[in-house]
């Protein structure tokens, strides 16, 4: 039998001596079955998969799902999962500890043993197939077209929120179903906030602007950051831009199968530290993207000890943030290949881009 996402999950059940797993994270349900509705749970045993939902989704399941048996629950998703487990002699069942809330957990019947799992489906999602790569690439293309639109239209006097709204609309018109996250437009001294969401602050001549944005295309996300100035900025911004650019390019060169998140962080933080800005770069250097905006692996948190493998799609996003002055971050999306990494986004220019302000 050909290997599928579901058969890979089923093979994994044995490794933790599980009779089944109850998948409740909607993104994981989508990944495994294609179902895009909410309010569902997927019970997967070694041989069978049951998609438990309600009658609102009967027709949608018929169209989207071809690898699981539809079960319409009468008295709740979790009671139904319990009934199915009893009927099919499933005794030791994994659940997704990251997303199953306690109130739902409490509804699972005690007739089975419910075992906390972490990243059980997530690990499978870390290696992208060709169809996923095509959707991520399209999400990047739309986002990059949005950036060109921003560069062509941004003017002193516009608020950060206006820039964000205009960018979001532009990407929706090109086919995006939404943004990957709330668009970050942080201008002037606010750009020293790594995740400064757009506000009513007016962009003034001389402001540096950090734009961190992305869009969703058929479920898959892009995640990019560019920093530019509107009019002539503080010379310190040009200087830190060169350092961040060097770190961004160096990370792209370094990324390859086997390289750990820690090695990536050590490199990027080491370079920025040597330039004298170590205390102004506090976050991880990158993360996986796919159906979620933050997934494995990458150079952050629990993934620091994990080596990259071919098929991972990850961000490369060093930054320097000077309080009271402004910040610079440059973020690209890369695919780990057999021998290194391939840039999926268009690299940033080597010098800080400056949008000319007409007097
Ligand atoms: Mn990111």
Short mmCIF file of C-alpha atoms and ligand atoms in Angstrom, two decimals:
data_model
loop_
_atom_site.label_atom_id
_atom_site.label_comp_id
_atom_site.label_asym_id
_atom_site.label_seq_id
_atom_site.Cartn_x
_atom_site.Cartn_y
_atom_site.Cartn_z
CA UNK A 1 0.00 0.00 0.00
CA UNK A 2 1.25 3.46 -0.89
CA UNK A 3 2.40 5.58 2.01
CA UNK A 4 0.08 8.44 2.87
CA UNK A 5 -0.06 11.00 5.68
CA UNK A 6 -2.54 8.73 7.44
CA UNK A 7 -0.47 5.55 7.05
CA UNK A 8 2.61 7.37 8.36
CA UNK A 9 0.59 8.39 11.43
CA UNK A 10 -0.72 4.85 11.84
CA UNK A 11 2.81 3.45 11.71
CA UNK A 12 3.76 5.89 14.46
CA UNK A 13 1.05 4.57 16.83
CA UNK A 14 3.11 1.43 17.44
CA UNK A 15 6.15 3.41 18.55
CA UNK A 16 4.22 4.64 21.59
CA UNK A 17 2.15 1.46 22.07
CA UNK A 18 -1.05 3.31 21.24
CA UNK A 19 -4.18 1.60 19.88
CA UNK A 20 -5.33 4.93 18.43
CA UNK A 21 -4.94 8.68 18.55
CA UNK A 22 -7.66 11.30 18.89
CA UNK A 23 -6.70 14.27 16.71
CA UNK A 24 -8.48 17.44 17.83
CA UNK A 25 -6.26 20.23 16.46
CA UNK A 26 -8.27 21.41 13.40
CA UNK A 27 -5.06 22.08 11.46
CA UNK A 28 -3.93 18.49 12.02
CA UNK A 29 -7.36 17.19 10.97
CA UNK A 30 -7.01 19.22 7.76
CA UNK A 31 -3.50 17.92 7.17
CA UNK A 32 -4.56 14.29 7.57
CA UNK A 33 -7.95 14.29 5.82
CA UNK A 34 -8.37 17.48 3.79
CA UNK A 35 -11.39 18.48 5.89
CA UNK A 36 -11.40 22.27 6.33
CA UNK A 37 -14.39 22.63 8.66
CA UNK A 38 -14.11 23.12 12.38
CA UNK A 39 -15.87 21.29 15.24
CA UNK A 40 -14.50 17.88 14.43
CA UNK A 41 -12.24 15.20 15.82
CA UNK A 42 -10.40 12.45 14.01
CA UNK A 43 -9.97 9.09 15.71
CA UNK A 44 -7.24 7.06 14.01
CA UNK A 45 -6.58 3.40 14.82
CA UNK A 46 -3.98 1.15 13.20
CA UNK A 47 -6.42 0.30 10.41
CA UNK A 48 -9.24 2.85 10.38
CA UNK A 49 -9.93 6.56 10.68
CA UNK A 50 -13.24 8.05 11.82
CA UNK A 51 -14.02 11.73 11.29
CA UNK A 52 -16.46 12.72 14.02
CA UNK A 53 -18.48 15.86 13.37
CA UNK A 54 -22.12 16.98 13.09
CA UNK A 55 -24.72 17.33 10.35
CA UNK A 56 -23.68 20.88 9.42
CA UNK A 57 -20.65 19.35 7.74
CA UNK A 58 -22.12 16.22 6.10
CA UNK A 59 -21.94 17.58 2.55
CA UNK A 60 -18.53 19.20 3.05
CA UNK A 61 -17.06 15.93 4.33
CA UNK A 62 -18.39 14.09 1.27
CA UNK A 63 -16.55 16.54 -1.00
CA UNK A 64 -13.31 16.92 0.96
CA UNK A 65 -12.66 13.64 2.75
CA UNK A 66 -11.85 10.34 1.08
CA UNK A 67 -9.81 8.52 3.69
CA UNK A 68 -11.97 8.51 6.81
CA UNK A 69 -15.41 7.23 7.79
CA UNK A 70 -17.87 9.99 8.64
CA UNK A 71 -19.47 9.64 12.08
CA UNK A 72 -22.15 12.17 13.05
CA UNK A 73 -22.24 12.50 16.81
CA UNK A 74 -25.53 12.69 18.69
CA UNK A 75 -24.37 13.54 22.21
CA UNK A 76 -21.02 15.27 21.79
CA UNK A 77 -17.72 14.75 19.96
CA UNK A 78 -15.91 13.34 22.95
CA UNK A 79 -18.65 10.97 24.09
CA UNK A 80 -18.76 9.69 20.50
CA UNK A 81 -15.00 9.17 20.49
CA UNK A 82 -15.46 7.13 23.66
CA UNK A 83 -18.27 5.04 22.10
CA UNK A 84 -16.17 4.28 19.01
CA UNK A 85 -13.22 3.29 21.20
CA UNK A 86 -15.36 0.82 23.13
CA UNK A 87 -16.92 -0.66 19.97
CA UNK A 88 -13.54 -1.21 18.37
CA UNK A 89 -11.57 -2.34 21.43
CA UNK A 90 -9.27 0.67 21.50
CA UNK A 91 -7.91 0.81 25.03
CA UNK A 92 -4.81 3.02 25.00
CA UNK A 93 -5.51 6.20 23.07
CA UNK A 94 -3.31 9.24 22.57
CA UNK A 95 -4.67 12.78 22.72
CA UNK A 96 -3.04 16.05 21.67
CA UNK A 97 -1.89 17.69 24.89
CA UNK A 98 -1.13 21.07 23.25
CA UNK A 99 -4.65 21.76 22.06
CA UNK A 100 -7.19 19.61 23.93
CA UNK A 101 -8.60 21.88 26.62
CA UNK A 102 -9.28 20.46 30.07
CA UNK A 103 -13.08 20.76 29.80
CA UNK A 104 -13.02 18.55 26.68
CA UNK A 105 -10.55 16.12 28.21
CA UNK A 106 -12.92 15.72 31.17
CA UNK A 107 -15.63 14.49 28.76
CA UNK A 108 -13.56 11.53 27.56
CA UNK A 109 -14.93 8.35 29.15
CA UNK A 110 -12.76 6.48 31.64
CA UNK A 111 -13.36 3.19 29.84
CA UNK A 112 -10.18 3.93 27.82
CA UNK A 113 -6.75 5.09 28.92
CA UNK A 114 -6.07 8.56 27.46
CA UNK A 115 -2.38 9.24 26.95
CA UNK A 116 -0.94 12.75 26.49
CA UNK A 117 1.11 13.11 23.30
CA UNK A 118 3.00 16.17 22.09
CA UNK A 119 3.76 17.04 18.49
CA UNK A 120 2.55 13.61 17.36
CA UNK A 121 1.12 14.87 14.06
CA UNK A 122 3.23 18.04 14.03
CA UNK A 123 6.44 16.12 13.44
CA UNK A 124 4.95 14.58 10.29
CA UNK A 125 4.05 18.05 9.04
CA UNK A 126 7.65 19.27 9.26
CA UNK A 127 8.63 17.67 5.94
CA UNK A 128 6.69 19.26 3.12
CA UNK A 129 5.65 17.49 -0.08
CA UNK A 130 5.58 19.05 -3.55
CA UNK A 131 1.94 20.14 -3.33
CA UNK A 132 2.57 21.91 -0.02
CA UNK A 133 5.69 23.63 -1.37
CA UNK A 134 3.73 24.95 -4.33
CA UNK A 135 1.12 26.52 -2.03
CA UNK A 136 3.76 28.06 0.27
CA UNK A 137 5.56 29.46 -2.78
CA UNK A 138 2.32 31.04 -4.00
CA UNK A 139 1.69 32.52 -0.53
CA UNK A 140 5.18 34.06 -0.71
CA UNK A 141 4.60 35.43 -4.23
CA UNK A 142 1.39 37.15 -3.16
CA UNK A 143 3.08 38.59 -0.06
CA UNK A 144 5.99 39.90 -2.14
CA UNK A 145 3.61 41.58 -4.59
CA UNK A 146 2.02 43.19 -1.54
CA UNK A 147 5.39 44.51 -0.43
CA UNK A 148 6.03 46.12 -3.82
CA UNK A 149 2.60 47.73 -3.50
CA UNK A 150 3.52 49.14 -0.08
CA UNK A 151 6.82 50.55 -1.35
CA UNK A 152 5.00 52.20 -4.25
CA UNK A 153 2.25 53.76 -2.15
CA UNK A 154 3.58 54.52 1.35
CA UNK A 155 3.84 58.24 2.12
CA UNK A 156 4.45 60.37 5.19
CA UNK A 157 1.08 61.19 6.73
CA UNK A 158 -0.35 57.69 6.37
CA UNK A 159 -0.94 55.80 9.59
CA UNK A 160 0.58 52.38 10.23
CA UNK A 161 -2.96 50.98 10.31
CA UNK A 162 -3.73 52.39 6.85
CA UNK A 163 -0.60 50.76 5.43
CA UNK A 164 -1.53 47.42 7.03
CA UNK A 165 -5.15 47.53 5.83
CA UNK A 166 -4.11 48.42 2.30
CA UNK A 167 -1.56 45.58 2.24
CA UNK A 168 -4.09 43.08 3.60
CA UNK A 169 -6.69 44.05 0.96
CA UNK A 170 -4.08 43.90 -1.79
CA UNK A 171 -3.14 40.32 -0.86
CA UNK A 172 -6.79 39.26 -0.61
CA UNK A 173 -7.40 40.58 -4.14
CA UNK A 174 -4.53 38.39 -5.37
CA UNK A 175 -6.21 35.28 -3.96
CA UNK A 176 -5.06 35.10 -0.34
CA UNK A 177 -7.78 33.94 2.06
CA UNK A 178 -6.38 36.09 4.82
CA UNK A 179 -3.21 37.18 6.57
CA UNK A 180 -0.89 34.71 8.31
CA UNK A 181 -1.13 36.89 11.46
CA UNK A 182 -2.00 40.48 12.27
CA UNK A 183 0.21 42.56 9.94
CA UNK A 184 3.03 44.31 11.79
CA UNK A 185 3.80 47.88 10.70
CA UNK A 186 6.10 49.45 13.25
CA UNK A 187 7.47 52.88 12.35
CA UNK A 188 9.99 55.26 13.86
CA UNK A 189 10.99 54.37 17.42
CA UNK A 190 8.13 51.82 17.47
CA UNK A 191 10.18 49.66 15.08
CA UNK A 192 12.27 48.75 18.14
CA UNK A 193 9.28 46.60 19.17
CA UNK A 194 9.88 43.31 17.34
CA UNK A 195 6.12 42.58 17.18
CA UNK A 196 4.63 46.05 17.14
CA UNK A 197 1.20 45.65 15.55
CA UNK A 198 0.05 48.53 13.35
CA UNK A 199 -1.40 51.48 15.27
CA UNK A 200 -2.86 54.88 14.44
CA UNK A 201 0.66 56.37 14.61
CA UNK A 202 1.33 58.59 11.62
CA UNK A 203 4.40 57.72 9.54
CA UNK A 204 6.71 60.69 9.32
CA UNK A 205 9.57 61.57 6.96
CA UNK A 206 12.74 59.99 8.33
CA UNK A 207 10.92 57.06 9.95
CA UNK A 208 12.27 53.56 9.62
CA UNK A 209 9.45 51.05 9.01
CA UNK A 210 9.51 47.37 9.90
CA UNK A 211 6.89 45.39 8.01
CA UNK A 212 6.32 41.78 9.12
CA UNK A 213 3.55 40.17 7.17
CA UNK A 214 2.36 37.13 5.29
CA UNK A 215 -0.74 35.64 3.76
CA UNK A 216 -2.63 32.36 3.68
CA UNK A 217 -3.06 30.58 0.36
CA UNK A 218 -5.15 27.40 0.40
CA UNK A 219 -4.28 26.95 4.05
CA UNK A 220 -0.52 27.53 3.73
CA UNK A 221 1.24 30.62 5.03
CA UNK A 222 4.11 32.91 4.13
CA UNK A 223 6.05 34.97 6.67
CA UNK A 224 8.35 37.80 5.61
CA UNK A 225 9.88 40.90 7.19
CA UNK A 226 11.42 43.88 5.44
CA UNK A 227 12.77 47.08 6.95
CA UNK A 228 12.99 50.29 4.94
CA UNK A 229 12.97 54.02 5.58
CA UNK A 230 10.54 56.67 4.42
CA UNK A 231 12.87 59.58 3.74
CA UNK A 232 16.38 59.82 5.16
CA UNK A 233 16.65 57.91 8.48
CA UNK A 234 18.99 58.05 11.49
CA UNK A 235 22.42 56.83 10.25
CA UNK A 236 22.46 54.21 13.03
CA UNK A 237 19.58 52.45 11.27
CA UNK A 238 21.63 52.12 8.07
CA UNK A 239 24.49 50.69 10.13
CA UNK A 240 22.43 48.06 11.95
CA UNK A 241 20.71 47.16 8.68
CA UNK A 242 24.09 46.05 7.27
CA UNK A 243 24.72 43.86 10.31
CA UNK A 244 21.26 42.27 10.18
CA UNK A 245 21.62 41.74 6.44
CA UNK A 246 24.94 39.95 6.96
CA UNK A 247 23.35 37.71 9.60
CA UNK A 248 20.33 36.99 7.37
CA UNK A 249 22.55 36.03 4.42
CA UNK A 250 24.91 34.01 6.61
CA UNK A 251 22.05 31.98 8.10
CA UNK A 252 20.81 31.17 4.60
CA UNK A 253 24.30 29.89 3.72
CA UNK A 254 24.54 27.88 6.94
CA UNK A 255 21.17 26.13 6.83
CA UNK A 256 21.44 22.52 5.68
CA UNK A 257 20.39 19.04 6.77
CA UNK A 258 21.82 18.19 10.19
CA UNK A 259 22.40 21.80 11.28
CA UNK A 260 20.69 22.32 14.64
CA UNK A 261 18.57 25.25 15.72
CA UNK A 262 21.25 25.97 18.32
CA UNK A 263 23.94 26.19 15.64
CA UNK A 264 21.82 28.66 13.66
CA UNK A 265 21.16 30.76 16.77
CA UNK A 266 24.82 30.66 17.81
CA UNK A 267 25.84 31.88 14.38
CA UNK A 268 23.32 34.73 14.10
CA UNK A 269 23.63 35.85 17.71
CA UNK A 270 27.43 35.54 17.50
CA UNK A 271 27.63 37.78 14.44
CA UNK A 272 25.36 40.43 15.94
CA UNK A 273 27.18 40.22 19.27
CA UNK A 274 30.55 40.78 17.56
CA UNK A 275 29.16 43.89 15.87
CA UNK A 276 28.33 45.21 19.34
CA UNK A 277 24.56 44.73 19.29
CA UNK A 278 24.19 41.41 21.12
CA UNK A 279 21.96 42.83 23.84
CA UNK A 280 19.56 44.18 21.20
CA UNK A 281 18.70 40.82 19.60
CA UNK A 282 16.63 38.77 22.00
CA UNK A 283 14.59 36.33 19.93
CA UNK A 284 15.17 33.07 18.07
CA UNK A 285 16.49 33.19 14.50
CA UNK A 286 13.69 31.31 12.78
CA UNK A 287 10.80 28.84 12.86
CA UNK A 288 9.05 26.38 10.59
CA UNK A 289 6.02 27.48 8.56
CA UNK A 290 3.35 25.51 6.74
CA UNK A 291 -0.30 25.16 7.72
CA UNK A 292 0.66 27.08 10.89
CA UNK A 293 2.69 30.24 11.25
CA UNK A 294 4.89 28.74 13.97
CA UNK A 295 5.70 25.07 13.65
CA UNK A 296 8.73 22.83 13.71
CA UNK A 297 11.58 22.84 13.31
CA UNK A 298 13.66 26.05 13.34
CA UNK A 299 15.98 27.98 15.61
CA UNK A 300 13.75 28.41 18.67
CA UNK A 301 12.66 26.75 21.88
CA UNK A 302 12.39 22.96 21.85
CA UNK A 303 13.82 22.80 18.33
CA UNK A 304 17.27 24.08 19.28
CA UNK A 305 18.52 20.51 19.73
CA UNK A 306 16.92 19.28 16.50
CA UNK A 307 18.82 19.00 13.22
CA UNK A 308 17.20 20.30 10.05
CA UNK A 309 16.12 17.79 7.40
CA UNK A 310 15.43 18.14 3.68
CA UNK A 311 11.86 19.31 3.10
CA UNK A 312 11.66 21.65 6.11
CA UNK A 313 10.45 25.17 5.30
CA UNK A 314 11.72 27.76 7.74
CA UNK A 315 12.18 31.43 8.32
CA UNK A 316 15.54 33.21 8.67
CA UNK A 317 14.89 36.34 10.71
CA UNK A 318 17.66 38.05 12.68
CA UNK A 319 17.02 41.55 14.02
CA UNK A 320 18.47 44.40 16.05
CA UNK A 321 16.23 46.70 18.10
CA UNK A 322 17.60 49.93 19.58
CA UNK A 323 15.22 51.34 22.21
CA UNK A 324 14.15 54.89 21.44
CA UNK A 325 15.77 54.83 17.99
CA UNK A 326 14.32 51.99 15.96
CA UNK A 327 14.85 48.43 14.83
CA UNK A 328 15.70 46.34 11.80
CA UNK A 329 14.62 42.79 11.01
CA UNK A 330 15.03 40.92 7.73
CA UNK A 331 13.08 37.69 7.32
CA UNK A 332 13.15 35.26 4.44
CA UNK A 333 11.54 31.84 3.92
CA UNK A 334 13.82 28.93 2.99
CA UNK A 335 13.49 25.29 1.98
CA UNK A 336 16.05 22.85 3.33
CA UNK A 337 17.35 20.79 0.40
CA UNK A 338 19.53 17.68 0.25
CA UNK A 339 22.70 19.78 0.33
CA UNK A 340 21.79 23.17 1.82
CA UNK A 341 18.95 25.62 1.68
CA UNK A 342 17.05 27.22 -1.16
CA UNK A 343 15.65 30.71 -0.73
CA UNK A 344 11.91 30.76 -1.49
CA UNK A 345 11.60 34.54 -1.11
CA UNK A 346 13.46 37.28 -2.98
CA UNK A 347 16.48 38.35 -0.92
CA UNK A 348 16.50 41.80 0.62
CA UNK A 349 18.86 44.45 -0.79
CA UNK A 350 22.26 44.82 0.92
CA UNK A 351 21.59 48.43 1.92
CA UNK A 352 18.56 49.87 3.71
CA UNK A 353 15.94 50.74 1.06
CA UNK A 354 14.82 54.37 1.26
CA UNK A 355 11.48 55.46 -0.16
CA UNK A 356 12.03 58.96 -1.51
CA UNK A 357 9.80 61.59 -0.02
CA UNK A 358 8.69 64.33 -2.40
CA UNK A 359 8.54 67.70 -0.62
MN1 LIG B 1 8.47 34.82 11.48
#
